[in-house]
Amino acid sequence: MMHIIDLRDLPSSRADLARVVPRAVTDVSAATAVAAQLIAEVREQGEGALLAQAERLDGVRPERIRIDSDQVNHAVTSLDPAVRDALEVSIARVRQATEAQVPSSTVTELGPGAQVIQRWQPVNRVGLYVPGGKAVYPSSVVMNVVPAQVAGVSSIALASPAQREFGGSVHPTILAAAGLLGIEEVYAMGGAGAIGAFAYGVPNLGLDPVEVITGPGNVYVAAAKRLVRGVVGIDSEAGPTEIMVIADATADAYLVATDLISQAEHDELAAVVLVTDSPELAHAVSAEVELLVASTHHSARVRIAIDGVQSAVVLVADMAAAAAFSNAYGPEHLEIQTATPGAVLENIDSAGAIFLGAHSPVSLGDYLAGSNHVLPTGGQSRFASGLGAHTFLRPQQVINYDRAALQQVSSQVVALSEAEDLPAHGAAVTARFGNRH
């Protein structure tokens, strides 16, 4: 049974609220030593280490780590037509929405002959990780690959754990999604070892190092990404999924409950949180959740998530308090099912993705909304964003001054360089106007 947190009389400062938010205890640092060992094995032994890790951790030893392009092509031709249609629609929608994220280059004229050009350059090579644990995630292939392609990344590699059911290959639906997107460099490798392989390369496999690694995974993947950060860029240290629903008395309790259950089926550590100012709705949703838990396919998994400390019904005084609680929590997914969802949205500043109204469920965002479902968890939406074209782009400033423009500010450069006791800085400017030794 979801436990109740009554905040109707609690001060609404963000610090007060942060102390009472329900959160799973996920200690990434506890997995650091294991992740570091797996990465070290890959750096020292290359493909042999990846094969051994697959055998030990995934229960199957692949024939080889690199997937043949013939396998990818066969997966595409063998794909269920309905799934192919859904993936193609998803690809088109995510691509269209992501294209809006790419900034245009701009030129700022600071004076005659004085320009600063802002441009956005894609990284050259990325490694995209698609998990393969409790579920199959072709949608994650779409969500990782499309933003990289839209950004203009020229070299894309994809990794997903070896599957015992498929003889050590990557799941065929994952391969098919990669094939539909034109990705041919696919590896049957998972966990921390895969992250290490992407970061440092595997010469005896012909796998070159990447510059950015993205994609969700388990706690060992998160620990590995933390360890290689700085060697490569990463999107985030993804944790268990989260859904928060802000709802008032006008919400449909059954629809709210179905949305909570939809995310609880991901993982036993999934966080499902209802925030409402209506005790009647809170009771009704709790009752609907109990009925749905009993009948849902992954009932045991959902029950553990619902009963966990990370899940709760939170009672607040009003919708302003609901927004304040949400901002302190920083949910991965935030649904707003209220009489005036737009008004509540005005008070929201921290969320990975926001779903407005009764007909914008999180499940839509997981697959076909056009938004990206790789989102910050564990409160990281308070300072980070979800995956997008920007993840693979680097803003660069290009400075272009002519002689007259430089001369116009030369005295100010000299004044500041002397104030900082760095006279050679000023000399590098005055040297261009005849002051040579």
CSV table of C-alpha atoms in Angstrom, one decimal:
chain,number,residue,atom,x,y,z
A,1,MET,CA,0.0,0.0,0.0
A,2,MET,CA,1.4,3.4,-0.9
A,3,HIS,CA,2.2,5.3,2.2
A,4,ILE,CA,0.9,8.9,2.8
A,5,ILE,CA,3.0,11.9,3.5
A,6,ASP,CA,0.8,14.8,4.9
A,7,LEU,CA,2.5,18.1,4.2
A,8,ARG,CA,-0.6,20.3,4.5
A,9,ASP,CA,0.8,22.0,7.6
A,10,LEU,CA,4.5,21.9,6.7
A,11,PRO,CA,6.4,25.1,5.8
A,12,SER,CA,6.9,25.2,2.0
A,13,SER,CA,10.6,26.2,1.8
A,14,ARG,CA,12.5,24.1,-0.7
A,15,ALA,CA,14.9,23.0,2.0
A,16,ASP,CA,12.1,21.8,4.2
A,17,LEU,CA,10.5,19.9,1.3
A,18,ALA,CA,13.7,18.4,0.2
A,19,ARG,CA,14.1,16.7,3.5
A,20,VAL,CA,10.8,14.8,3.2
A,21,VAL,CA,10.7,13.8,-0.5
A,22,PRO,CA,10.4,10.0,-0.9
A,23,ARG,CA,13.5,8.7,-2.6
A,24,ALA,CA,15.0,5.2,-3.1
A,25,VAL,CA,18.4,4.7,-1.6
A,26,THR,CA,20.6,4.1,-4.6
A,27,ASP,CA,24.3,4.4,-3.8
A,28,VAL,CA,26.2,4.5,-7.1
A,29,SER,CA,29.5,4.7,-5.2
A,30,ALA,CA,28.9,1.2,-3.7
A,31,ALA,CA,29.2,-0.2,-7.3
A,32,THR,CA,32.3,1.8,-8.1
A,33,ALA,CA,34.9,-0.8,-7.2
A,34,VAL,CA,33.2,-3.5,-9.3
A,35,ALA,CA,32.7,-1.1,-12.2
A,36,ALA,CA,36.4,0.0,-12.0
A,37,GLN,CA,37.5,-3.6,-12.1
A,38,LEU,CA,35.4,-4.4,-15.1
A,39,ILE,CA,36.7,-1.3,-17.0
A,40,ALA,CA,40.3,-2.3,-16.1
A,41,GLU,CA,39.8,-5.8,-17.5
A,42,VAL,CA,38.6,-4.3,-20.8
A,43,ARG,CA,41.5,-1.9,-21.0
A,44,GLU,CA,44.0,-4.7,-20.4
A,45,GLN,CA,42.5,-7.6,-22.2
A,46,GLY,CA,40.2,-6.1,-24.9
A,47,GLU,CA,37.7,-8.3,-26.6
A,48,GLY,CA,38.6,-11.3,-24.4
A,49,ALA,CA,37.5,-9.4,-21.3
A,50,LEU,CA,34.2,-8.5,-22.9
A,51,LEU,CA,33.6,-12.1,-23.9
A,52,ALA,CA,34.4,-13.3,-20.4
A,53,GLN,CA,32.2,-10.7,-18.8
A,54,ALA,CA,29.2,-11.6,-21.0
A,55,GLU,CA,29.7,-15.2,-20.1
A,56,ARG,CA,29.9,-14.4,-16.4
A,57,LEU,CA,27.3,-11.6,-16.1
A,58,ASP,CA,24.9,-12.3,-18.9
A,59,GLY,CA,25.0,-16.1,-18.9
A,60,VAL,CA,26.2,-16.5,-22.5
A,61,ARG,CA,29.4,-16.2,-24.4
A,62,PRO,CA,28.9,-14.5,-27.8
A,63,GLU,CA,30.6,-15.9,-30.8
A,64,ARG,CA,32.0,-12.4,-31.3
A,65,ILE,CA,31.3,-8.9,-29.8
A,66,ARG,CA,30.9,-7.0,-33.1
A,67,ILE,CA,27.6,-7.8,-34.8
A,68,ASP,CA,27.7,-8.5,-38.5
A,69,SER,CA,25.8,-6.1,-40.7
A,70,ASP,CA,24.0,-9.2,-42.2
A,71,GLN,CA,22.5,-9.8,-38.8
A,72,VAL,CA,21.3,-6.3,-38.6
A,73,ASN,CA,19.8,-6.5,-42.0
A,74,HIS,CA,18.1,-9.8,-41.2
A,75,ALA,CA,16.6,-8.3,-38.0
A,76,VAL,CA,15.1,-5.5,-40.1
A,77,THR,CA,13.5,-7.8,-42.7
A,78,SER,CA,12.2,-10.2,-39.9
A,79,LEU,CA,10.7,-7.4,-37.8
A,80,ASP,CA,7.0,-7.6,-37.0
A,81,PRO,CA,5.3,-5.2,-39.4
A,82,ALA,CA,3.3,-3.5,-36.6
A,83,VAL,CA,6.5,-3.0,-34.5
A,84,ARG,CA,8.3,-1.7,-37.6
A,85,ASP,CA,5.5,0.8,-38.3
A,86,ALA,CA,5.5,2.0,-34.7
A,87,LEU,CA,9.3,2.4,-34.8
A,88,GLU,CA,9.2,4.3,-38.0
A,89,VAL,CA,6.5,6.7,-36.7
A,90,SER,CA,8.5,7.2,-33.5
A,91,ILE,CA,11.7,7.9,-35.5
A,92,ALA,CA,9.9,10.5,-37.6
A,93,ARG,CA,8.3,12.2,-34.6
A,94,VAL,CA,11.4,12.3,-32.5
A,95,ARG,CA,13.5,13.6,-35.4
A,96,GLN,CA,11.0,16.4,-36.1
A,97,ALA,CA,10.9,17.5,-32.5
A,98,THR,CA,14.6,17.2,-32.1
A,99,GLU,CA,15.4,19.3,-35.1
A,100,ALA,CA,13.9,22.3,-33.2
A,101,GLN,CA,16.6,21.9,-30.6
A,102,VAL,CA,19.5,22.8,-33.0
A,103,PRO,CA,20.5,26.4,-32.6
A,104,SER,CA,21.4,28.5,-35.6
A,105,SER,CA,24.8,30.1,-35.8
A,106,THR,CA,24.7,33.8,-35.0
A,107,VAL,CA,27.1,36.7,-35.6
A,108,THR,CA,27.3,39.5,-33.1
A,109,GLU,CA,28.7,42.8,-34.5
A,110,LEU,CA,30.4,44.6,-31.5
A,111,GLY,CA,31.6,47.4,-33.8
A,112,PRO,CA,33.1,48.0,-37.2
A,113,GLY,CA,35.3,45.0,-37.9
A,114,ALA,CA,34.6,43.4,-34.5
A,115,GLN,CA,32.7,40.1,-34.7
A,116,VAL,CA,32.0,37.2,-32.3
A,117,ILE,CA,30.5,34.3,-34.1
A,118,GLN,CA,28.5,31.7,-32.1
A,119,ARG,CA,28.5,28.3,-33.7
A,120,TRP,CA,27.5,24.8,-32.6
A,121,GLN,CA,29.8,21.9,-33.5
A,122,PRO,CA,28.8,18.2,-33.1
A,123,VAL,CA,31.2,15.8,-31.5
A,124,ASN,CA,32.7,13.4,-34.0
A,125,ARG,CA,31.9,10.0,-32.4
A,126,VAL,CA,29.5,8.8,-29.8
A,127,GLY,CA,28.8,5.5,-28.0
A,128,LEU,CA,25.1,4.8,-27.3
A,129,TYR,CA,24.1,2.3,-24.6
A,130,VAL,CA,20.8,0.4,-24.7
A,131,PRO,CA,20.0,-1.7,-21.6
A,132,GLY,CA,18.9,-5.3,-21.9
A,133,GLY,CA,17.7,-6.4,-18.4
A,134,LYS,CA,14.1,-6.7,-17.4
A,135,ALA,CA,12.8,-5.5,-20.7
A,136,VAL,CA,13.7,-4.9,-24.4
A,137,TYR,CA,14.1,-1.2,-25.3
A,138,PRO,CA,14.1,-0.6,-29.1
A,139,SER,CA,12.6,2.8,-28.1
A,140,SER,CA,15.9,3.7,-26.4
A,141,VAL,CA,17.7,3.1,-29.7
A,142,VAL,CA,15.5,5.7,-31.2
A,143,MET,CA,15.9,8.1,-28.3
A,144,ASN,CA,19.7,7.9,-28.3
A,145,VAL,CA,20.4,7.7,-32.1
A,146,VAL,CA,18.1,10.3,-33.5
A,147,PRO,CA,19.4,13.3,-31.4
A,148,ALA,CA,23.0,12.3,-32.4
A,149,GLN,CA,22.1,12.1,-36.0
A,150,VAL,CA,20.2,15.4,-35.9
A,151,ALA,CA,23.2,17.1,-34.2
A,152,GLY,CA,25.4,15.9,-37.1
A,153,VAL,CA,27.5,13.3,-35.4
A,154,SER,CA,29.4,11.4,-38.1
A,155,SER,CA,30.3,8.2,-36.2
A,156,ILE,CA,27.8,6.3,-34.1
A,157,ALA,CA,28.4,3.0,-32.2
A,158,LEU,CA,25.7,1.2,-30.3
A,159,ALA,CA,26.1,-1.4,-27.5
A,160,SER,CA,23.5,-3.7,-25.8
A,161,PRO,CA,24.1,-6.7,-23.6
A,162,ALA,CA,24.4,-10.2,-25.1
A,163,GLN,CA,21.2,-12.2,-24.9
A,164,ARG,CA,21.3,-15.8,-23.9
A,165,GLU,CA,18.0,-16.4,-25.7
A,166,PHE,CA,19.6,-15.3,-28.9
A,167,GLY,CA,22.9,-17.1,-28.7
A,168,GLY,CA,24.9,-14.3,-27.4
A,169,SER,CA,23.7,-11.7,-29.9
A,170,VAL,CA,21.9,-8.5,-29.3
A,171,HIS,CA,18.2,-8.8,-29.1
A,172,PRO,CA,16.8,-8.8,-32.7
A,173,THR,CA,14.4,-6.0,-32.0
A,174,ILE,CA,17.2,-3.8,-30.9
A,175,LEU,CA,19.2,-4.7,-34.0
A,176,ALA,CA,16.2,-4.0,-36.2
A,177,ALA,CA,15.7,-0.5,-34.6
A,178,ALA,CA,19.4,0.2,-35.2
A,179,GLY,CA,19.1,-1.0,-38.8
A,180,LEU,CA,16.1,1.2,-39.4
A,181,LEU,CA,18.2,4.1,-38.3
A,182,GLY,CA,21.1,3.2,-40.5
A,183,ILE,CA,23.4,2.2,-37.6
A,184,GLU,CA,25.8,-0.7,-38.6
A,185,GLU,CA,28.3,-0.5,-35.8
A,186,VAL,CA,26.7,-2.6,-33.1
A,187,TYR,CA,28.3,-4.5,-30.2
A,188,ALA,CA,27.0,-7.3,-28.0
A,189,MET,CA,28.4,-5.9,-24.7
A,190,GLY,CA,26.8,-4.6,-21.6
A,191,GLY,CA,27.4,-3.1,-18.2
A,192,ALA,CA,30.4,-1.3,-17.0
A,193,GLY,CA,32.6,-3.2,-19.4
A,194,ALA,CA,30.7,-1.7,-22.4
A,195,ILE,CA,31.1,1.8,-21.0
A,196,GLY,CA,34.9,1.2,-20.6
A,197,ALA,CA,35.1,-0.1,-24.1
A,198,PHE,CA,33.5,3.0,-25.5
A,199,ALA,CA,35.6,5.4,-23.4
A,200,TYR,CA,39.0,3.8,-24.0
A,201,GLY,CA,38.5,1.8,-27.2
A,202,VAL,CA,39.3,-1.8,-27.9
A,203,PRO,CA,42.1,-2.0,-30.4
A,204,ASN,CA,41.8,-5.8,-31.0
A,205,LEU,CA,38.1,-5.3,-31.8
A,206,GLY,CA,38.6,-2.3,-34.0
A,207,LEU,CA,36.5,-0.3,-31.7
A,208,ASP,CA,37.7,3.3,-31.6
A,209,PRO,CA,37.2,5.5,-28.5
A,210,VAL,CA,34.1,7.8,-28.5
A,211,GLU,CA,33.8,11.3,-27.2
A,212,VAL,CA,30.3,11.1,-25.6
A,213,ILE,CA,28.5,8.1,-24.0
A,214,THR,CA,24.7,8.2,-23.5
A,215,GLY,CA,22.0,5.9,-22.5
A,216,PRO,CA,20.4,4.5,-19.3
A,217,GLY,CA,21.5,1.3,-17.5
A,218,ASN,CA,21.8,-0.3,-14.1
A,219,VAL,CA,23.8,1.0,-11.1
A,220,TYR,CA,27.1,-0.5,-12.5
A,221,VAL,CA,26.6,1.4,-15.8
A,222,ALA,CA,25.9,4.6,-13.8
A,223,ALA,CA,29.1,4.0,-11.7
A,224,ALA,CA,31.1,3.3,-14.9
A,225,LYS,CA,29.9,6.5,-16.5
A,226,ARG,CA,30.9,8.4,-13.3
A,227,LEU,CA,34.4,6.8,-13.6
A,228,VAL,CA,35.0,7.7,-17.2
A,229,ARG,CA,33.5,11.2,-17.0
A,230,GLY,CA,36.3,13.6,-18.0
A,231,VAL,CA,37.8,11.1,-20.4
A,232,VAL,CA,34.5,11.3,-22.3
A,233,GLY,CA,31.3,13.3,-21.9
A,234,ILE,CA,28.2,11.6,-20.6
A,235,ASP,CA,24.5,12.4,-20.5
A,236,SER,CA,23.8,11.6,-16.9
A,237,GLU,CA,24.0,8.8,-14.3
A,238,ALA,CA,20.6,7.4,-14.9
A,239,GLY,CA,18.8,5.7,-11.9
A,240,PRO,CA,15.4,4.0,-11.5
A,241,THR,CA,12.5,5.6,-13.3
A,242,GLU,CA,10.2,8.1,-11.6
A,243,ILE,CA,6.7,9.4,-12.2
A,244,MET,CA,5.1,12.2,-10.2
A,245,VAL,CA,1.4,13.1,-10.9
A,246,ILE,CA,0.1,16.4,-9.6
A,247,ALA,CA,-3.7,16.1,-9.6
A,248,ASP,CA,-6.6,17.9,-8.1
A,249,ALA,CA,-10.2,16.8,-7.4
A,250,THR,CA,-11.1,17.0,-11.1
A,251,ALA,CA,-8.7,14.2,-12.1
A,252,ASP,CA,-9.9,10.7,-13.0
A,253,ALA,CA,-8.6,8.4,-10.3
A,254,TYR,CA,-8.5,5.4,-12.6
A,255,LEU,CA,-6.3,7.2,-15.2
A,256,VAL,CA,-3.9,8.5,-12.6
A,257,ALA,CA,-3.6,5.0,-11.2
A,258,THR,CA,-2.9,3.5,-14.6
A,259,ASP,CA,-0.1,6.0,-15.2
A,260,LEU,CA,1.5,5.2,-11.8
A,261,ILE,CA,1.4,1.5,-12.6
A,262,SER,CA,2.8,2.0,-16.0
A,263,GLN,CA,6.1,3.3,-14.6
A,264,ALA,CA,6.1,0.9,-11.6
A,265,GLU,CA,6.4,-2.0,-14.0
A,266,HIS,CA,9.9,-0.9,-15.0
A,267,ASP,CA,11.7,-1.8,-11.9
A,268,GLU,CA,11.3,-2.7,-8.2
A,269,LEU,CA,13.0,0.6,-7.4
A,270,ALA,CA,10.7,2.7,-9.6
A,271,ALA,CA,9.3,5.7,-7.8
A,272,VAL,CA,5.6,6.5,-8.2
A,273,VAL,CA,4.4,9.6,-6.4
A,274,LEU,CA,0.9,11.3,-6.4
A,275,VAL,CA,0.7,14.9,-5.1
A,276,THR,CA,-2.8,16.2,-4.5
A,277,ASP,CA,-4.7,18.7,-2.4
A,278,SER,CA,-7.7,16.3,-2.5
A,279,PRO,CA,-7.9,13.6,0.2
A,280,GLU,CA,-10.8,12.1,-1.6
A,281,LEU,CA,-8.8,11.7,-4.8
A,282,ALA,CA,-5.9,10.3,-2.8
A,283,HIS,CA,-8.1,7.6,-1.4
A,284,ALA,CA,-9.7,6.9,-4.8
A,285,VAL,CA,-6.3,6.6,-6.5
A,286,SER,CA,-4.9,4.3,-3.8
A,287,ALA,CA,-7.9,2.0,-4.2
A,288,GLU,CA,-7.6,1.9,-8.0
A,289,VAL,CA,-3.8,1.2,-7.7
A,290,GLU,CA,-4.6,-1.8,-5.4
A,291,LEU,CA,-6.9,-3.2,-8.0
A,292,LEU,CA,-4.5,-2.7,-10.8
A,293,VAL,CA,-1.5,-4.2,-9.0
A,294,ALA,CA,-3.4,-7.5,-8.6
A,295,SER,CA,-4.2,-7.7,-12.4
A,296,THR,CA,-1.1,-6.3,-14.1
A,297,HIS,CA,1.3,-8.5,-15.9
A,298,HIS,CA,4.4,-7.7,-13.7
A,299,SER,CA,2.4,-7.7,-10.5
A,300,ALA,CA,5.2,-8.8,-8.2
A,301,ARG,CA,7.6,-6.2,-9.5
A,302,VAL,CA,4.9,-3.5,-9.3
A,303,ARG,CA,3.9,-4.4,-5.8
A,304,ILE,CA,7.5,-4.0,-4.5
A,305,ALA,CA,7.8,-0.6,-6.2
A,306,ILE,CA,4.4,0.7,-4.9
A,307,ASP,CA,5.2,-0.4,-1.4
A,308,GLY,CA,8.7,1.0,-1.5
A,309,VAL,CA,9.9,4.0,0.5
A,310,GLN,CA,10.4,5.8,-2.9
A,311,SER,CA,6.6,5.8,-3.6
A,312,ALA,CA,4.0,7.8,-1.8
A,313,VAL,CA,0.8,9.8,-1.9
A,314,VAL,CA,1.6,13.4,-0.8
A,315,LEU,CA,-1.1,15.6,0.5
A,316,VAL,CA,-0.6,19.3,0.1
A,317,ALA,CA,-2.6,22.4,0.9
A,318,ASP,CA,-3.1,23.7,-2.7
A,319,MET,CA,-1.7,23.5,-6.2
A,320,ALA,CA,1.0,26.1,-5.4
A,321,ALA,CA,2.2,23.8,-2.6
A,322,ALA,CA,2.1,20.9,-5.1
A,323,ALA,CA,4.3,22.8,-7.5
A,324,ALA,CA,6.7,23.7,-4.7
A,325,PHE,CA,7.0,20.0,-3.7
A,326,SER,CA,7.5,18.9,-7.3
A,327,ASN,CA,10.3,21.5,-7.7
A,328,ALA,CA,12.0,20.3,-4.6
A,329,TYR,CA,11.8,16.7,-5.8
A,330,GLY,CA,12.8,17.3,-9.4
A,331,PRO,CA,11.0,14.4,-11.0
A,332,GLU,CA,12.0,12.6,-14.2
A,333,HIS,CA,8.4,12.5,-15.5
A,334,LEU,CA,5.8,15.0,-14.2
A,335,GLU,CA,2.2,14.7,-15.2
A,336,ILE,CA,-0.2,17.5,-14.4
A,337,GLN,CA,-3.8,16.4,-14.3
A,338,THR,CA,-5.7,19.3,-12.9
A,339,ALA,CA,-8.6,21.6,-13.9
A,340,THR,CA,-6.0,24.2,-15.3
A,341,PRO,CA,-2.8,22.3,-16.0
A,342,GLY,CA,-1.3,25.4,-17.7
A,343,ALA,CA,-1.6,27.4,-14.5
A,344,VAL,CA,0.2,24.8,-12.5
A,345,LEU,CA,2.9,24.6,-15.2
A,346,GLU,CA,3.7,28.3,-14.7
A,347,ASN,CA,5.0,27.4,-11.2
A,348,ILE,CA,7.1,24.4,-12.3
A,349,ASP,CA,10.8,24.9,-12.8
A,350,SER,CA,12.4,21.4,-12.3
A,351,ALA,CA,11.3,18.3,-14.3
A,352,GLY,CA,12.8,16.1,-16.9
A,353,ALA,CA,9.7,16.1,-19.1
A,354,ILE,CA,6.2,17.5,-18.3
A,355,PHE,CA,2.9,15.9,-19.5
A,356,LEU,CA,-0.1,18.2,-19.5
A,357,GLY,CA,-3.6,17.0,-19.1
A,358,ALA,CA,-5.4,13.7,-18.9
A,359,HIS,CA,-4.5,12.7,-22.5
A,360,SER,CA,-0.7,13.2,-22.3
A,361,PRO,CA,0.4,10.1,-20.3
A,362,VAL,CA,4.1,9.3,-19.7
A,363,SER,CA,3.7,6.2,-21.9
A,364,LEU,CA,3.1,8.5,-24.8
A,365,GLY,CA,6.5,10.2,-24.1
A,366,ASP,CA,8.2,6.8,-23.8
A,367,TYR,CA,7.4,6.0,-27.4
A,368,LEU,CA,5.6,8.4,-29.7
A,369,ALA,CA,5.2,11.9,-28.3
A,370,GLY,CA,8.2,13.1,-30.2
A,371,SER,CA,9.9,14.1,-27.0
A,372,ASN,CA,13.0,12.2,-25.7
A,373,HIS,CA,12.6,9.6,-22.9
A,374,VAL,CA,16.2,9.6,-21.7
A,375,LEU,CA,15.7,12.0,-18.8
A,376,PRO,CA,17.5,12.9,-15.5
A,377,THR,CA,16.5,10.9,-12.4
A,378,GLY,CA,17.2,11.1,-8.7
A,379,GLY,CA,16.5,14.8,-8.5
A,380,GLN,CA,19.0,15.7,-11.3
A,381,SER,CA,16.3,17.6,-13.2
A,382,ARG,CA,16.9,20.4,-10.7
A,383,PHE,CA,20.1,21.1,-12.6
A,384,ALA,CA,20.2,18.9,-15.7
A,385,SER,CA,18.1,18.3,-18.8
A,386,GLY,CA,17.1,15.2,-20.8
A,387,LEU,CA,18.9,13.9,-23.8
A,388,GLY,CA,18.6,16.0,-26.9
A,389,ALA,CA,20.6,17.3,-29.9
A,390,HIS,CA,22.4,19.6,-27.5
A,391,THR,CA,23.9,16.6,-25.7
A,392,PHE,CA,26.1,16.1,-28.8
A,393,LEU,CA,26.8,19.7,-29.7
A,394,ARG,CA,29.5,22.0,-28.4
A,395,PRO,CA,29.0,25.8,-28.5
A,396,GLN,CA,32.1,27.5,-29.8
A,397,GLN,CA,32.8,31.2,-30.1
A,398,VAL,CA,34.8,32.4,-33.1
A,399,ILE,CA,36.5,35.8,-32.6
A,400,ASN,CA,37.1,37.8,-35.8
A,401,TYR,CA,38.6,41.4,-35.3
A,402,ASP,CA,40.3,43.4,-38.0
A,403,ARG,CA,43.3,45.8,-37.2
A,404,ALA,CA,41.2,48.9,-36.6
A,405,ALA,CA,38.8,47.1,-34.3
A,406,LEU,CA,41.6,45.7,-32.2
A,407,GLN,CA,43.3,49.1,-32.0
A,408,GLN,CA,40.1,50.6,-30.8
A,409,VAL,CA,40.2,48.4,-27.6
A,410,SER,CA,43.9,48.1,-27.3
A,411,SER,CA,44.3,50.6,-24.4
A,412,GLN,CA,41.6,48.8,-22.4
A,413,VAL,CA,43.3,45.4,-22.9
A,414,VAL,CA,46.6,47.0,-21.7
A,415,ALA,CA,44.9,48.5,-18.7
A,416,LEU,CA,43.3,45.2,-17.6
A,417,SER,CA,46.5,43.2,-18.3
A,418,GLU,CA,48.5,45.6,-16.0
A,419,ALA,CA,45.8,45.4,-13.4
A,420,GLU,CA,46.2,41.7,-13.3
A,421,ASP,CA,50.0,41.9,-13.4
A,422,LEU,CA,50.1,40.1,-16.8
A,423,PRO,CA,51.8,42.7,-18.9
A,424,ALA,CA,52.7,40.3,-21.7
A,425,HIS,CA,49.0,40.1,-22.4
A,426,GLY,CA,49.0,43.8,-23.2
A,427,ALA,CA,52.2,43.5,-25.2
A,428,ALA,CA,50.7,40.9,-27.4
A,429,VAL,CA,48.2,43.6,-28.5
A,430,THR,CA,50.5,46.6,-28.8
A,431,ALA,CA,53.0,44.5,-30.8
A,432,ARG,CA,50.6,44.7,-33.7
A,433,PHE,CA,50.8,48.5,-33.8
A,434,GLY,CA,54.6,48.9,-34.0
A,435,ASN,CA,55.7,48.3,-30.4
A,436,ARG,CA,58.4,45.7,-31.2
A,437,HIS,CA,61.6,45.1,-29.3
